[in-house]
Short mmCIF file of C-alpha atoms and ligand atoms in Angstrom, two decimals:
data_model
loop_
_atom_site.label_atom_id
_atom_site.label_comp_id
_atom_site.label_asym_id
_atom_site.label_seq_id
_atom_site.Cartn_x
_atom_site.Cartn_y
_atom_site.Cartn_z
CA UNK A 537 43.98 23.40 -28.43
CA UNK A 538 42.17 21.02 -26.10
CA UNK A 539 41.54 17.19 -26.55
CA UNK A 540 41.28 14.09 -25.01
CA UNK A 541 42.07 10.39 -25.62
CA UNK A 542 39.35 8.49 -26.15
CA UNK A 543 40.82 4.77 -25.88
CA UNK A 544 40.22 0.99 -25.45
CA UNK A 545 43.17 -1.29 -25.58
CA UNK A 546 41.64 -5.50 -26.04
CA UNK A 547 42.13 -8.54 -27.81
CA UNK A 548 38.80 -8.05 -29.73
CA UNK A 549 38.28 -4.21 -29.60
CA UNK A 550 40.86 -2.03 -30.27
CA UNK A 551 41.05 1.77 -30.83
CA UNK A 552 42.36 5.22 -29.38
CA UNK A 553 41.63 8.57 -31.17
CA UNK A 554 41.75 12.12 -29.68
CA UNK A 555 39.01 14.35 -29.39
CA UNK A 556 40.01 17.85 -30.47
CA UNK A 557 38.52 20.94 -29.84
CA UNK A 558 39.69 24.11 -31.56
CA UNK A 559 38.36 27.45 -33.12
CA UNK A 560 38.55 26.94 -37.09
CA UNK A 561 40.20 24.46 -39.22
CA UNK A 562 43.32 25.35 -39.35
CA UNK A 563 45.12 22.82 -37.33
CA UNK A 564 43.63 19.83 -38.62
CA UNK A 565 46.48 19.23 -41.02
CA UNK A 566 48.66 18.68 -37.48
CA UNK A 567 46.23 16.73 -36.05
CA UNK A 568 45.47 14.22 -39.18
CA UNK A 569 49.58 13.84 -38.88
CA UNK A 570 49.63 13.12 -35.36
CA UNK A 571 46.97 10.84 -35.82
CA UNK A 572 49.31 8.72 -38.23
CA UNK A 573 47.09 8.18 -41.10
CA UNK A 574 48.61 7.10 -44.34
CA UNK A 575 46.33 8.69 -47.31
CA UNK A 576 47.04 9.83 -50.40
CA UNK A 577 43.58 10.79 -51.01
CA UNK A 578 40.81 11.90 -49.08
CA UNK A 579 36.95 12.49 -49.65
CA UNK A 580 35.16 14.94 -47.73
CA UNK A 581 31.56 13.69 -47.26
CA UNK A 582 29.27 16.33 -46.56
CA UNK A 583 25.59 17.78 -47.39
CA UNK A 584 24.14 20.40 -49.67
CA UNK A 585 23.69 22.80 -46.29
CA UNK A 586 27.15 22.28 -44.95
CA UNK A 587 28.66 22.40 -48.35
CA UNK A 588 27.95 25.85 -48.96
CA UNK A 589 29.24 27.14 -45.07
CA UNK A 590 32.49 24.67 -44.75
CA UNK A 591 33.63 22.86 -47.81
CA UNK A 592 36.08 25.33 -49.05
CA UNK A 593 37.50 26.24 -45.20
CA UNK A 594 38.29 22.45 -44.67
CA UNK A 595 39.58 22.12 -48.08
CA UNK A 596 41.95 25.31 -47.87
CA UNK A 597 43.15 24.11 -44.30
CA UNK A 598 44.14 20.68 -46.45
CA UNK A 599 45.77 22.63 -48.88
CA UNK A 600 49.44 22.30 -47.29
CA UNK A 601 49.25 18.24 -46.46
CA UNK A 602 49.30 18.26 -50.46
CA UNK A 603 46.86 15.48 -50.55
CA UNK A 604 44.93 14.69 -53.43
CA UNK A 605 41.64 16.30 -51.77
CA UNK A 606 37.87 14.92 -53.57
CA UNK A 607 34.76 16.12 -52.36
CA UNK A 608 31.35 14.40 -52.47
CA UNK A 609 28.08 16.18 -51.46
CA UNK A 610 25.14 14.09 -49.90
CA UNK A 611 21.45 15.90 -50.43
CA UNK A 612 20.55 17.01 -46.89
CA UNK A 613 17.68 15.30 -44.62
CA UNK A 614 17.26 12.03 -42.62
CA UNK A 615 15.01 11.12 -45.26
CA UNK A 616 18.09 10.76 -47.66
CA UNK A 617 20.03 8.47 -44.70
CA UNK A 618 19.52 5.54 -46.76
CA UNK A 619 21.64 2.11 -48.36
CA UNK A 620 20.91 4.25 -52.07
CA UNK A 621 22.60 7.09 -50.90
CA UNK A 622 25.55 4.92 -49.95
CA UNK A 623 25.77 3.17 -52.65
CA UNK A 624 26.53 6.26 -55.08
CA UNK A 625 29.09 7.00 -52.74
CA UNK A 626 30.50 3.47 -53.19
CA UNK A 627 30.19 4.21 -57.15
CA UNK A 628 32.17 7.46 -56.58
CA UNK A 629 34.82 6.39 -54.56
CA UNK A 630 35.65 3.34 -56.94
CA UNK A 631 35.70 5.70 -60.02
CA UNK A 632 38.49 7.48 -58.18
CA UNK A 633 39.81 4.37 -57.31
CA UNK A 634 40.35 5.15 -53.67
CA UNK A 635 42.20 2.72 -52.17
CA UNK A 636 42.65 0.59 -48.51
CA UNK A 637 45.04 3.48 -47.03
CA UNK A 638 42.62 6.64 -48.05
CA UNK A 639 40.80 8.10 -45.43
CA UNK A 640 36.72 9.49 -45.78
CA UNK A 641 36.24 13.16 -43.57
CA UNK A 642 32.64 13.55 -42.42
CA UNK A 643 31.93 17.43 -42.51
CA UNK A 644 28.38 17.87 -41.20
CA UNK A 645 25.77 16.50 -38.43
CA UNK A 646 24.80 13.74 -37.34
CA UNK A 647 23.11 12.07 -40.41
CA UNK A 648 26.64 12.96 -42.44
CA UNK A 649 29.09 11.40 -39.94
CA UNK A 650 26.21 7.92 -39.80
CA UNK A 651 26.41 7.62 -43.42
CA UNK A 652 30.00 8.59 -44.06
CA UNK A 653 31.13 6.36 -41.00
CA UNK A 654 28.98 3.24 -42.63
CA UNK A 655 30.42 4.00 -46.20
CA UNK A 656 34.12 3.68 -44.12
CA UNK A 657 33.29 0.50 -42.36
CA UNK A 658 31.92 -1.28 -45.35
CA UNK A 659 34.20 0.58 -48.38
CA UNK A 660 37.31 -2.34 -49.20
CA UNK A 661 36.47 -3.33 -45.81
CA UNK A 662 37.17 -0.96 -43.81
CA UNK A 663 38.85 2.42 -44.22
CA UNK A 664 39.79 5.23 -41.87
CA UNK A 665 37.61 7.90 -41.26
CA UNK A 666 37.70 11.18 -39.39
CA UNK A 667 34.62 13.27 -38.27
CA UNK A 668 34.15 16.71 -38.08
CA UNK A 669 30.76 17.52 -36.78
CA UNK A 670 29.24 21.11 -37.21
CA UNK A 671 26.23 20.55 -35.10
CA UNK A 672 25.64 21.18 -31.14
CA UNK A 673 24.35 17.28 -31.41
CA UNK A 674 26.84 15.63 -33.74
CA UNK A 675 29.51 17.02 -31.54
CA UNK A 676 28.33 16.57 -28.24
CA UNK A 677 27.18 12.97 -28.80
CA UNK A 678 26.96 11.16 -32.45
CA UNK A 679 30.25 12.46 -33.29
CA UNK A 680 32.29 10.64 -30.54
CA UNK A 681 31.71 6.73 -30.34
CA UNK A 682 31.43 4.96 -33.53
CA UNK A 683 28.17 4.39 -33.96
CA UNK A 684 27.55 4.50 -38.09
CA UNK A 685 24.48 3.42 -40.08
CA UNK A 686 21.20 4.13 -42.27
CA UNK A 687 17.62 3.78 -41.70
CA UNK A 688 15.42 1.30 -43.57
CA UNK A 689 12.43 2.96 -44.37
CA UNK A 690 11.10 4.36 -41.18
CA UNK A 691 13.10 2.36 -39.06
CA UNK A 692 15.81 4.22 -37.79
CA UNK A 693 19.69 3.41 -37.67
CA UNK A 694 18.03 -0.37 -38.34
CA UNK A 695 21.59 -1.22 -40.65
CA UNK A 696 24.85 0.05 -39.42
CA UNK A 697 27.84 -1.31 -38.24
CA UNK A 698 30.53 -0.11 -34.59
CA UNK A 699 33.49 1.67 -36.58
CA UNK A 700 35.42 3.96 -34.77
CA UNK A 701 37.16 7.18 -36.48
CA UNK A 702 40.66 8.11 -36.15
CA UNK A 703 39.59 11.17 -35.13
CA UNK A 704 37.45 13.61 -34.02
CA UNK A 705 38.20 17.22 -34.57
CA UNK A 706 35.23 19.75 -33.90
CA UNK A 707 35.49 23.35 -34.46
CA UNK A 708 33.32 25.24 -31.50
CA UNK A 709 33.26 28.56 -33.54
CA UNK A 710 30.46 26.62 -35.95
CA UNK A 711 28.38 26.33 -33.36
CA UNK A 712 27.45 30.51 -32.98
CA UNK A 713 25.50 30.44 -36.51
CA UNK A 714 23.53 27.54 -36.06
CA UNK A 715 19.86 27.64 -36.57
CA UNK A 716 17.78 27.77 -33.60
CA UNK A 717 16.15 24.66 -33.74
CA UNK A 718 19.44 22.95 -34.30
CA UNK A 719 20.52 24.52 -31.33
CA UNK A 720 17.90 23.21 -29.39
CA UNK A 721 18.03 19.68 -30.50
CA UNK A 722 21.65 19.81 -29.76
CA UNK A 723 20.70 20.46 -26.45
CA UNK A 724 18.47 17.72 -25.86
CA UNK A 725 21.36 15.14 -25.91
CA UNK A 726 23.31 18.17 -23.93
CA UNK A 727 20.79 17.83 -21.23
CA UNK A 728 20.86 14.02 -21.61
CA UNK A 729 24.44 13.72 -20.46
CA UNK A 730 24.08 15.06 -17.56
CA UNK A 731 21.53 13.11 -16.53
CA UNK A 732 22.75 10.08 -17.19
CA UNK A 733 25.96 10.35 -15.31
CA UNK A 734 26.81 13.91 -13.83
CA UNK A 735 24.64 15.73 -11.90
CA UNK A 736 27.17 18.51 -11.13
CA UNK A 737 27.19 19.47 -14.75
CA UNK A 738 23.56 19.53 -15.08
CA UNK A 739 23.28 21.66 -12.29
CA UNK A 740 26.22 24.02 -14.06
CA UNK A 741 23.92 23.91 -17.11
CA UNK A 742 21.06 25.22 -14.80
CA UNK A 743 23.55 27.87 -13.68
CA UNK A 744 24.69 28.59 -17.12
CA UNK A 745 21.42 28.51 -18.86
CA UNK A 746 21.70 32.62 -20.11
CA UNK A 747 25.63 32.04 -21.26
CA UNK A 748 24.55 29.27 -23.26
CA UNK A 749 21.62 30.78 -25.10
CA UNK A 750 23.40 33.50 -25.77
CA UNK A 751 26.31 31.05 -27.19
CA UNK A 752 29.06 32.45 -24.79
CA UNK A 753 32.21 30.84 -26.26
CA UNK A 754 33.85 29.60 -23.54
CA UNK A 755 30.47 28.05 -22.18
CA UNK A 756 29.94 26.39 -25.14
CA UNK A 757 33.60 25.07 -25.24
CA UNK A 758 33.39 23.90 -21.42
CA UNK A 759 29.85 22.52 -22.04
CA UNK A 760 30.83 20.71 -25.16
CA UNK A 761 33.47 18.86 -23.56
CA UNK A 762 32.00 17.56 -20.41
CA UNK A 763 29.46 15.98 -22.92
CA UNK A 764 32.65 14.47 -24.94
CA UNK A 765 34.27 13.34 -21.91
CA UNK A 766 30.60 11.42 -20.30
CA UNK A 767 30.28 9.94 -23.54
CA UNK A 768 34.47 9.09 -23.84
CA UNK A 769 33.82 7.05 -20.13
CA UNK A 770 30.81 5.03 -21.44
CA UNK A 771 32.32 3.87 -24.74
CA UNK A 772 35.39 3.12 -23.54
CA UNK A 773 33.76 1.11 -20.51
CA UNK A 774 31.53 -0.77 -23.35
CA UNK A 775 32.00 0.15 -27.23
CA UNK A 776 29.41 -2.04 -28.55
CA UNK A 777 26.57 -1.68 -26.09
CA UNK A 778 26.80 -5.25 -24.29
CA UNK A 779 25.81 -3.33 -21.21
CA UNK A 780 26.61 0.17 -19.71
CA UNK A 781 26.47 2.09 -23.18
CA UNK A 782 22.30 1.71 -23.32
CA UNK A 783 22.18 4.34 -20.70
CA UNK A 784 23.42 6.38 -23.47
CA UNK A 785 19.94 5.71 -24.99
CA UNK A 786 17.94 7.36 -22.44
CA UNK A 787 15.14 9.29 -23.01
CA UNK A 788 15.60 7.81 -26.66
CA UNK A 789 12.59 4.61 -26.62
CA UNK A 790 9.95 6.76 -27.07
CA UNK A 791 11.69 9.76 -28.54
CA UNK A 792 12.71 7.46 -31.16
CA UNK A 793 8.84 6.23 -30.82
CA UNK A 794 7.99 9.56 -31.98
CA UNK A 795 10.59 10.81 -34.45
CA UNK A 796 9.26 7.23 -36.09
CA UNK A 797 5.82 8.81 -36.23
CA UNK A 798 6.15 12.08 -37.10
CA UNK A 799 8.37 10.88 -40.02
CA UNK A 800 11.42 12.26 -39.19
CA UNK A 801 10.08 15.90 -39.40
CA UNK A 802 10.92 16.34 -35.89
CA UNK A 803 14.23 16.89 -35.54
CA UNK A 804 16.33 14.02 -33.27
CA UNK A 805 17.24 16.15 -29.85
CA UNK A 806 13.58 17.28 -29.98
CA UNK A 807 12.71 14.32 -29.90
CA UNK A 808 14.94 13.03 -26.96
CA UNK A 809 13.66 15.81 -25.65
CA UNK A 810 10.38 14.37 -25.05
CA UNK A 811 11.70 10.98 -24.24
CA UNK A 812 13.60 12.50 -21.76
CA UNK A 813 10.38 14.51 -19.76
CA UNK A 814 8.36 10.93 -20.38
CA UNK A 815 10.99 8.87 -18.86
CA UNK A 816 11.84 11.07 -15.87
CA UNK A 817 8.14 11.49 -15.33
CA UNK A 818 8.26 7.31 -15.16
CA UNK A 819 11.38 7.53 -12.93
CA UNK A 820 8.92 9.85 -10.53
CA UNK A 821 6.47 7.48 -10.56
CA UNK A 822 8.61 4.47 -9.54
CA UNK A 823 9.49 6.74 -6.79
CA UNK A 824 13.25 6.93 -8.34
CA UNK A 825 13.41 10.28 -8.22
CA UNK A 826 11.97 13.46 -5.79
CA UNK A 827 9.44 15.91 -7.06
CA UNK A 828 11.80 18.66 -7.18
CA UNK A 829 14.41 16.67 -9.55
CA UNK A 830 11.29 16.32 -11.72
CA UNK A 831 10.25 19.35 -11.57
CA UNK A 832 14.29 20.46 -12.73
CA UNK A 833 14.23 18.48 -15.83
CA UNK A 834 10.85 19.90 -16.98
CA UNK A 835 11.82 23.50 -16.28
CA UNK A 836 15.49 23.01 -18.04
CA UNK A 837 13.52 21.46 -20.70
CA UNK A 838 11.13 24.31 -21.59
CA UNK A 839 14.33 26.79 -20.73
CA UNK A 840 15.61 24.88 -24.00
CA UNK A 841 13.12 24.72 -26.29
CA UNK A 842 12.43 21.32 -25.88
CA UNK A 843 9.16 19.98 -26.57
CA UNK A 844 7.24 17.86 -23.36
CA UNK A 845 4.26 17.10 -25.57
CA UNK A 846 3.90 16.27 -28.97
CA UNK A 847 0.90 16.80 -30.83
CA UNK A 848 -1.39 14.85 -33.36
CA UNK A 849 -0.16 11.25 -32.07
CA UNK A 850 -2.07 8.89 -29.76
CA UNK A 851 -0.70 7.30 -26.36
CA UNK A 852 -1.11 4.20 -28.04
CA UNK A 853 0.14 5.28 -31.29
CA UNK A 854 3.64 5.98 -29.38
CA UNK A 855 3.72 2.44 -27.85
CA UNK A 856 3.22 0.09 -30.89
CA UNK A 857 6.24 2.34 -32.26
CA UNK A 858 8.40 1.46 -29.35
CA UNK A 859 8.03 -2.13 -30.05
CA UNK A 860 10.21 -1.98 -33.53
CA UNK A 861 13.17 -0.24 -31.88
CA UNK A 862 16.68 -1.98 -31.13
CA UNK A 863 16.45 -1.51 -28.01
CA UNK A 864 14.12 -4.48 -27.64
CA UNK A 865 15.62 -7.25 -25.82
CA UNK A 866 13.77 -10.72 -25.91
CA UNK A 867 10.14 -8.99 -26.60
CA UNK A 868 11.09 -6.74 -23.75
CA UNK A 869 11.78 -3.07 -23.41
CA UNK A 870 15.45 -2.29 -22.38
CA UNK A 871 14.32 1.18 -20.66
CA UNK A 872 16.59 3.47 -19.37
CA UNK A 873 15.26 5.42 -15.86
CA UNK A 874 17.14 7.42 -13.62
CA UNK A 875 18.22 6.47 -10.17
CA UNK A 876 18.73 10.34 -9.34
CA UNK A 877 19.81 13.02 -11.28
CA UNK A 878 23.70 11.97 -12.51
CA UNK A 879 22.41 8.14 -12.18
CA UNK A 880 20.95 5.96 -15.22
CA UNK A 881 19.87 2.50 -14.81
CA UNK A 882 18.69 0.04 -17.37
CA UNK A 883 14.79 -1.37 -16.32
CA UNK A 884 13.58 -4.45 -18.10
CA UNK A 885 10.66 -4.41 -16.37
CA UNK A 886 8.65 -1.66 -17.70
CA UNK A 887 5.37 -2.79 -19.03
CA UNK A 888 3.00 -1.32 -21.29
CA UNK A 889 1.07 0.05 -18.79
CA UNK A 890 3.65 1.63 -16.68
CA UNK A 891 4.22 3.44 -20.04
CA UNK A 892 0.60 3.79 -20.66
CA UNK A 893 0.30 5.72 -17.44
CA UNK A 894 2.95 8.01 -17.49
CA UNK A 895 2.42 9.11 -21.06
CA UNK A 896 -1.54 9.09 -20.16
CA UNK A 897 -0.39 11.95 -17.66
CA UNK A 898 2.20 13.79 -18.74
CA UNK A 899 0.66 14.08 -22.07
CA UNK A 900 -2.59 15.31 -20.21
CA UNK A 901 -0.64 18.91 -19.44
CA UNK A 902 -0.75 18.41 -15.87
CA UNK A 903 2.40 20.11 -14.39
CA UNK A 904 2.59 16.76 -12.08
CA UNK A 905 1.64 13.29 -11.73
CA UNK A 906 -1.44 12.67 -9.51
CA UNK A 907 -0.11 9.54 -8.60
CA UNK A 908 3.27 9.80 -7.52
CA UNK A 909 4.37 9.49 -3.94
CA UNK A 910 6.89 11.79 -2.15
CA UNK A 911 10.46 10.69 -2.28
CA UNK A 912 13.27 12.18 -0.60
N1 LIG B 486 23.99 7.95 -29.27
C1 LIG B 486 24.08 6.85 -28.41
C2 LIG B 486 25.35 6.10 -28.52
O1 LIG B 486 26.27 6.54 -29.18
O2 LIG B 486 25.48 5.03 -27.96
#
């Protein structure tokens, strides 16, 4: 077994969980005792996709703890990431009278561990919670932080609260029989983490790029924990995004932008994706980064799957969307560029037309922007 500590010791903020990674579920009755909790009761959270591959293997590895184990099955989709959807699992959990010491398990992606995280932070006030993500993206980023929330309407993660979980165990042996596209999208936050803060693991994923699409297990394993660990560093550093933690955001203004306008039927890493290409192709353009760093991201990109256009929406169309996202700051954009591959930096200064530009380009297909300068 391999894990971490991810940990903050502070008068106001206050938490330290391991991250676990293991092949199956069988040791998560050790790790749930290690971790101290005190249930009598717990409620695995899932979806109607997840439920049919992993409810019964998490509930036979509870089986020994002799825990009174409940189940409660969420229908699948960010369109169902909602305060209704939470609220029936409020209704359930008070008809089985779960109580302050009970503990929630989030078995699924990214839009399971949100909602099931929320429902712990706001359920009596707070209960504990422990995720175990079964996507490439819930485990290499949404997993790990405690981030938890809902849309409202097409605003995404608008209501949500910080809550951290107890713990995060991930088993790496899911991630071999997941779809394609999930894959893919997975890899768009994958591809993220490098950039923000390690450029020797994006150039391993460069090196690795045939291991990984062919889901090698150890490559996975290795390339899901350097994710774990860059995102461990930021959080602990600043858990409720005062400051370093928007660089987690990058690439994420106007893939958020676009996942906005193409109603959520693009999935989230595709998304990024995008975001990512668009705000490297910026970072060019300020003369941030060189031509051939540019020219890395794109290629890793397409290696990927990863979209660098999108089709049916407007330049301008993508703007006015970026305007409603949190990471507005005072009217202003809080943009996150690149200082060098392995080096994010938060811009306040990006206008509409700097965005304008570089979206006017890169969306044109050129392979390049006209404008940009050399910089070495
Ligand atoms: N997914 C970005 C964050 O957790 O801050």
């Amino acid at each position: 077994m391999e894990q971490i500590t991810i940990e903050r010791k502070g008068a106001e903020i206050d938490f330290s969980y391991h991250i676990v990674w293991e092949h199956g579920f069988d040791h998560l009755p050790d790790c749930l005792s290690a971790a101290g909790l005190p249930f009598q009761k717990v409620c695995i959270i899932t979806d109607t996709n997840v439920e049919k591959l992993y409810l019964d293997q998490v509930k036979q590895a509870l089986a020994p703890m002799n825990k009174k184990v409940f189940s409660y099955v969420l229908p699948a989709g960010e369109e169902h990431k909602n305060l209704n959807e939470i609220q029936k699992i409020y209704g359930f959990l008070i008809r089985e009278h779960f109580e302050r010491k009970d503990l929630l398990i989030a078995l699924g992606g990214g839009v399971v561990g949100d909602m099931t995280g929320f429902t712990a932070a706001t359920y009596l006030r707070g209960v504990d919670f422990v995720q175990i993500p079964t996507t490439l993206l819930s485990q290499v980023d949404s997993s790990v932080g405690g981030k938890t929330g809902v849309d409202y309407d097409a605003y995404k993660n608008m209501v949500g609260a910080f809550y951290q979980p107890r713990l995060v165990y991930m088993n790496t042996d899911v991630l071999k029989s997941l779809p394609d596209d999930q894959f893919a999208s997975g890899m768009g936050e994958v591809l993220k983490s490098g950039l923000i803060r390690n450029r020797e693991f994006y150039e391993w994923i460069d090196a690795y790029t045939e291991e990984i699409l062919e889901k090698d297990a150890k490559t996975l394993d290795h390339m899901v924990q350097e994710c774990c660990k860059i995102k461990a560093k930021v959080v602990e550093e600043d858990p409720k995004e005062n400051g370093v933690r928007a660089i987690l955001n990058f690439g994420h203004t106007l893939g958020h932008a676009v996942e906005k306008l193409k109603n959520f039927t693009m999935l989230h890493g595709h998304c990024v994706g995008f975001g990512t290409v668009a705000a490297a192709w910026m970072s060019y353009q300020k003369g941030l980064i060189p031509k051939e760093d540019l020219d890395l991201i794109l290629r890793l990109n397409e290696t990927f799957s990863l979209p660098s256009q999108v089709s049916d929406l407007s330049v301008e169309e993508i703007i006015t969307a970026t305007k409603s996202d949190k990471k507005m700051e005072g009217g202003h954009i809080r943009f996150i560029l690149l200082n060098g591959i392995g080096n994010a930096v938060i811009d306040r200064s990006i206008s509409d037309e700097e965005m304008r530009s570089a979206l006017q380009e890169f969306m044109s297909g050129e392979k390049t922007p006209a404008s940009a300068g050399d910089v070495q």
